[in-house]
C-alpha atoms as one frame of an Amber mdcrd trajectory, in Angstrom:
protein
  45.630 -60.034  15.733  45.510 -60.893  19.418  45.271 -64.634  20.160  45.512
 -66.578  23.417  46.464 -70.226  23.960  47.167 -72.563  26.877  48.272 -76.153
  27.439  49.353 -78.440  30.279  51.353 -81.588  29.574  53.355 -84.066  31.629
  53.648 -85.258  35.197  55.016 -83.638  38.340  57.512 -82.376  39.091  58.526
 -81.817  35.461  55.046 -81.041  34.121  54.786 -78.057  31.812  52.086 -75.410
  31.796  52.445 -72.785  29.084  50.215 -69.736  28.501  50.826 -67.696  25.371
  49.761 -64.504  23.652  50.277 -64.180  19.892  49.736 -60.882  18.129  51.024
 -58.128  15.865  54.162 -56.191  16.805  52.216 -52.975  16.379  49.313 -54.092
  18.566  48.750 -54.873  22.267  50.794 -58.097  22.014  53.769 -56.093  20.749
  53.330 -53.592  23.567  53.227 -56.432  26.125  56.343 -57.929  24.545  58.270
 -54.648  24.785  57.021 -53.897  28.307  57.928 -57.356  29.586  61.312 -57.160
  27.905  62.233 -53.833  29.482  60.544 -53.886  32.902  62.305 -56.593  34.870
  61.024 -58.222  38.046  63.262 -59.990  40.566  63.036 -63.758  40.090  60.899
 -63.440  36.961  63.427 -62.127  34.460  62.015 -62.466  30.926  64.279 -63.870
  28.234  64.190 -64.165  24.468  63.601 -67.703  23.318  66.507 -69.126  21.336
  66.857 -72.551  19.728  70.545 -72.360  20.646  72.799 -69.401  21.465  72.776
 -66.868  18.604  69.740 -68.463  16.904  66.544 -66.590  17.820  63.295 -68.368
  17.014  60.702 -66.786  14.746  58.247 -65.286  15.423  60.232 -63.626  18.206
  59.145 -65.152  21.528  59.553 -63.776  25.040  59.562 -66.285  27.908  58.283
 -65.073  31.285  58.921 -67.510  34.194  55.812 -68.095  36.333  57.679 -69.439
  39.350  60.231 -67.243  41.126  63.764 -68.243  40.102  65.734 -68.224  43.362
  69.122 -69.661  42.407  71.340 -70.632  39.483  69.945 -74.166  39.447  66.482
 -72.755  38.760  67.893 -70.325  36.194  69.617 -73.183  34.357  66.287 -74.973
  33.863  64.724 -71.872  32.325  67.743 -70.805  30.243  68.446 -74.393  29.162
  65.802 -77.031  28.368  62.759 -74.782  28.766  64.108 -71.981  26.552  65.181
 -74.389  23.830  61.876 -76.292  23.994  59.747 -73.170  23.590  61.913 -71.850
  20.765  61.939 -75.100  18.806  58.179 -75.605  19.296  57.469 -72.134  17.870
  59.814 -72.722  14.924  58.297 -76.149  14.232  54.803 -74.666  14.419  55.811
 -72.246  11.663  57.496 -75.030   9.673  54.282 -77.088   9.858  52.102 -74.202
   8.722  50.384 -73.628  12.061  51.869 -70.117  12.030  52.030 -68.640   8.498
  55.684 -68.071   7.460  54.785 -64.795   5.779  53.806 -63.437   9.211  57.045
 -64.428  10.949  58.328 -60.828  11.089  54.949 -59.279  11.877  54.042 -61.342
  14.937  55.434 -61.707  18.446  54.715 -64.282  21.129  54.740 -63.917  24.915
  55.002 -67.308  26.655  54.443 -67.681  30.392  56.267 -70.870  31.437  55.911
 -72.931  34.627  58.952 -74.827  35.947  58.463 -76.669  39.235  61.305 -75.912
  41.704  61.726 -79.675  42.267  61.987 -80.546  38.566  65.274 -82.355  37.859
  65.005 -84.338  34.632  66.168 -81.983  31.858  64.912 -84.352  29.159  61.370
 -84.298  30.583  61.509 -80.531  31.109  62.419 -80.131  27.433  59.896 -82.624
  26.063  56.957 -81.461  28.196  57.580 -77.767  27.494  58.003 -78.457  23.794
  54.676 -80.288  23.683  52.851 -77.714  25.802  54.152 -74.786  23.749  53.323
 -76.428  20.429  49.816 -77.269  21.596  49.267 -73.803  23.080  50.327 -72.188
  19.787  48.036 -74.459  17.782  45.115 -73.769  20.104  45.710 -70.026  19.873
  45.824 -70.043  16.080  42.681 -72.205  15.889  40.765 -70.236  18.512  40.450
 -73.287  20.753  38.318 -73.771  22.718  35.249 -72.340  21.058  32.293 -71.287
  23.197  30.345 -74.485  22.500  33.252 -76.625  23.726  33.533 -74.578  26.910
  29.795 -74.956  27.584  29.958 -78.702  26.948  33.056 -79.357  29.033  32.832
 -76.903  31.935  30.934 -79.246  34.281  32.576 -82.514  33.237  36.027 -82.263
  34.778  37.981 -80.396  37.436  41.510 -79.043  37.483  43.815 -81.963  38.410
  45.835 -79.902  40.904  42.697 -79.285  43.005  42.924 -82.821  44.360  39.145
 -83.203  44.664  36.117 -83.049  42.437  33.207 -80.613  42.499  30.404 -82.612
  40.919  27.942 -80.877  38.615  24.661 -82.338  37.427  25.159 -82.349  33.659
  24.300 -85.954  32.796  20.864 -86.942  34.206  19.212 -89.028  35.440  20.659
 -89.178  38.957  19.756 -91.245  41.992  19.487 -89.166  45.179  19.747 -91.130
  48.416  17.880 -89.277  51.167  19.343 -89.965  54.613  16.845 -88.606  57.107
  17.162 -90.973  60.085  18.507 -88.663  62.862  21.179 -91.073  64.075  24.831
 -90.374  63.271  25.922 -93.987  63.648  23.209 -94.968  61.154  24.401 -92.261
  58.745  28.013 -93.433  58.899  26.935 -97.019  58.266  24.933 -96.009  55.193
  27.751 -93.853  53.817  30.275 -96.682  54.066  27.958 -99.026  52.150  26.883
 -96.718  49.322  28.721 -97.581  46.077  30.809 -95.064  44.175  28.861 -93.727
  41.215  28.923 -90.613  39.074  25.114 -90.694  39.121  24.672 -90.787  42.886
  23.593 -87.797  45.016  23.585 -87.824  48.823  20.918 -85.874  50.705  21.204
 -84.731  54.300  17.501 -84.953  55.136  15.527 -82.442  57.171  15.254 -84.538
  60.384  18.992 -85.221  60.263  19.831 -81.508  59.938  17.334 -80.552  62.633
  19.128 -82.787  65.108  22.776 -82.169  64.184  22.672 -78.879  62.326  24.576
 -78.200  59.124  27.689 -79.706  60.707  26.314 -83.024  59.516  27.188 -81.938
  55.958  30.860 -81.735  56.960  30.647 -85.252  58.380  29.198 -86.524  55.106
  31.875 -84.636  53.178  34.600 -86.315  55.236  33.227 -89.734  54.348  32.443
 -88.898  50.697  34.695 -85.974  49.658  33.683 -85.985  45.979  29.946 -86.487
  46.469  27.199 -84.082  45.415  25.537 -83.287  48.760  22.078 -81.769  49.135
  21.132 -79.964  52.367  17.349 -80.294  52.746  16.559 -77.266  54.910  13.118
 -76.629  53.384  13.857 -72.940  53.883  10.794 -70.790  54.630  12.456 -67.505
  55.632  15.845 -65.708  55.519  16.583 -67.342  52.160  19.878 -65.600  51.462
  21.229 -66.322  54.948  20.408 -70.029  54.831  21.787 -70.415  51.302  25.047
 -68.874  52.467  25.132 -71.195  55.490  24.646 -74.227  53.230  27.455 -73.104
  50.929  29.771 -72.498  53.885  29.036 -76.019  55.116  30.349 -77.323  51.709
  26.992 -78.645  50.515  26.315 -78.503  46.776  22.602 -77.651  46.937  20.049
 -76.071  49.230  16.405 -77.126  49.356  13.895 -74.259  49.713  10.228 -74.789
  50.464   7.878 -73.809  47.656   5.524 -72.532  50.376   7.963 -69.745  51.262
   7.237 -66.174  50.111   8.387 -65.487  46.561  10.862 -62.895  47.862  12.439
 -65.491  50.198  12.749 -68.034  47.403  14.303 -65.478  45.052  16.820 -64.318
  47.662  17.835 -67.920  48.312  18.240 -68.627  44.594  20.325 -65.485  44.044
  22.591 -66.307  46.986  22.949 -69.894  45.784  24.022 -68.687  42.349  26.447
 -66.257  43.955  28.112 -69.021  45.970  28.090 -71.577  43.150  25.622 -74.065
  44.623  22.328 -75.372  43.244  18.946 -74.051  44.378  16.190 -76.646  44.688
  12.555 -75.800  45.411  10.579 -78.519  47.186   6.962 -78.302  46.013   5.564
 -80.364  48.908   1.938 -79.218  49.499   2.211 -76.548  46.780  -1.059 -76.745
  44.780   0.356 -75.302  41.530   4.145 -75.775  41.141   4.082 -74.428  37.583
   2.612 -71.119  38.754   5.288 -70.724  41.424   7.979 -71.341  38.821   6.424
 -68.780  36.456   6.163 -66.178  39.238   9.886 -66.306  40.027  11.988 -63.600
  38.376  15.073 -65.805  38.848  14.706 -69.518  38.215  15.981 -72.402  40.385
  18.222 -75.208  39.179  15.960 -77.980  40.472  12.262 -78.416  41.224  11.344
 -81.325  43.488   7.887 -82.857  43.156   7.518 -84.359  46.592   4.943 -86.747
  47.943   5.228 -86.729  51.752   5.997 -89.834  53.796   2.741 -89.234  55.664
   0.770 -89.136  52.408   2.152 -92.036  50.415  -1.337 -93.310  49.633  -1.891
 -90.246  47.420  -1.259 -89.995  43.667   2.092 -89.093  42.140   2.225 -85.509
  40.841   4.465 -85.978  37.835   2.155 -84.719  35.102   3.429 -81.138  35.338
   7.035 -82.013  34.447   6.745 -81.116  30.722   5.014 -77.809  31.566   7.753
 -76.840  34.017  10.477 -77.573  31.480   8.695 -75.349  28.986   8.941 -72.493
  31.503  12.626 -73.151  32.183  14.300 -75.513  29.651  17.468 -75.948  31.766
  15.457 -77.031  34.794  16.156 -80.383  36.450  13.109 -82.075  37.984  13.420
 -84.339  40.998  10.673 -86.666  42.186  10.435 -87.975  45.730   8.148 -90.139
  47.818   7.055 -93.755  47.470   9.622 -94.844  44.870  10.638 -98.441  45.479
  11.952-101.472  43.625   9.425-104.259  43.727   7.075-103.214  46.521   3.375
-103.357  45.683   1.944 -99.934  44.916   5.314 -98.229  44.594   6.636 -96.552
  41.484   9.900 -97.669  39.930  12.866 -95.532  38.892  12.173 -96.327  35.257
   8.588 -95.034  35.677   9.857 -91.725  36.998  12.461 -91.414  34.233   9.802
 -92.100  31.616   7.730 -89.273  33.118  10.642 -86.892  32.518  12.302 -86.889
  35.947  16.022 -86.051  36.077  16.621 -86.908  39.740  15.025 -89.835  41.542
  14.955 -89.363  45.314  14.876 -92.588  47.310  15.074 -92.880  51.072  14.123
 -95.865  53.203  14.063 -98.337  50.295  17.832 -97.893  50.255  18.899 -96.672
  53.692  16.902 -99.338  55.583  17.667-102.164  53.173  19.488-105.217  54.535
  22.155-104.666  51.881  22.458-100.919  51.177  25.017-101.366  48.416  22.983
-103.954  46.555  19.766-101.947  46.900  21.482 -98.829  45.534  22.968-100.745
  42.619  19.530-102.127  41.731  18.134 -98.579  41.573  21.111 -97.370  39.524
  20.698-100.260  37.118  17.017 -99.419  36.706  18.078 -95.938  35.546  19.891
 -97.566  32.605  22.602 -94.923  32.599  26.265 -95.739  31.920  29.007 -94.415
  34.190  30.857 -91.276  33.186  34.509 -90.403  33.776  34.812 -87.023  35.485
  38.522 -87.476  36.205  39.787 -87.717  32.643  42.868 -85.636  31.907  42.727
 -84.273  28.395  45.447 -82.485  26.426  43.458 -82.597  23.206  39.826 -83.084
  22.164
């Protein structure tokens, strides 16, 4: 047996984060236990977990401090409330049947314990570490999380200590506001008026980037630190270089022209995946988007079916959406060009969603509206998609 568990509970500075390994004495867990017990490191002295002096918990548990213990005050927190909390949580887990009693002498536990140097409240230190240890043990014994849970949750939340959110597109449809007027004062005005929404994407349009360069992405990031930002470069050459530049500028997605050579598109996609950003192919003027998608050995995250501003009297090209999703089931499809609210001859958001679109790109109908916030909210309402909470803190599922 070799099981791994983890849990974080509480609030700073007394919050508890406990990582554990549970396994057989005669296996790798037992070897780690013996090695940690005998090979000491300054400031990280491991200690056996006791409920009280002279009463060792079972299964035997070794505590390894994560944070360097620099003085006796820090040592007292580890040797006092933290040690007792871990020991009692392990014993209670066995008493409640989480750990089988018949395995008490066969198993060992290694617990890595975090104690903030500024933690002062011994009661909170005890209670948080007890809860974190108990939950970590339970998760280890149950094999939590399973692979399906990881796949479902990985894009929904971020680590709370990060202090910011990296938005992922896991809950379509989304409204993408394209800001392409090359005027920084205009951009700032639009950004201040856009509402906060989990289903809102901000695009730095091609004319805007051509005038200000990718530095404009940093300006947008300053105004909207948690936004999903698309850099519409319409890359035609040096795909890997431009994808890297977009990632370095803190954008979340690069737009590549579907007219670029296949090798350029593939290099851009590979570099985007390497840097953790999305790769979007703009199919503007591409006669057969499905063929381009099929020809790629590595698939993009997003395909944009784009009707140009200069050709808004032409038909919408949304009929190929089902065919593209057959080629790449995880593909998101964006549609752009001529999508309005009530204007004659314009398509509505609901029309695009019904056609299978995942991202609705809207520009001047929002950015040049008299009331940008109201216009955006009307589009969002037309999507008929409830808000999501990407900042939830979960200790259980």
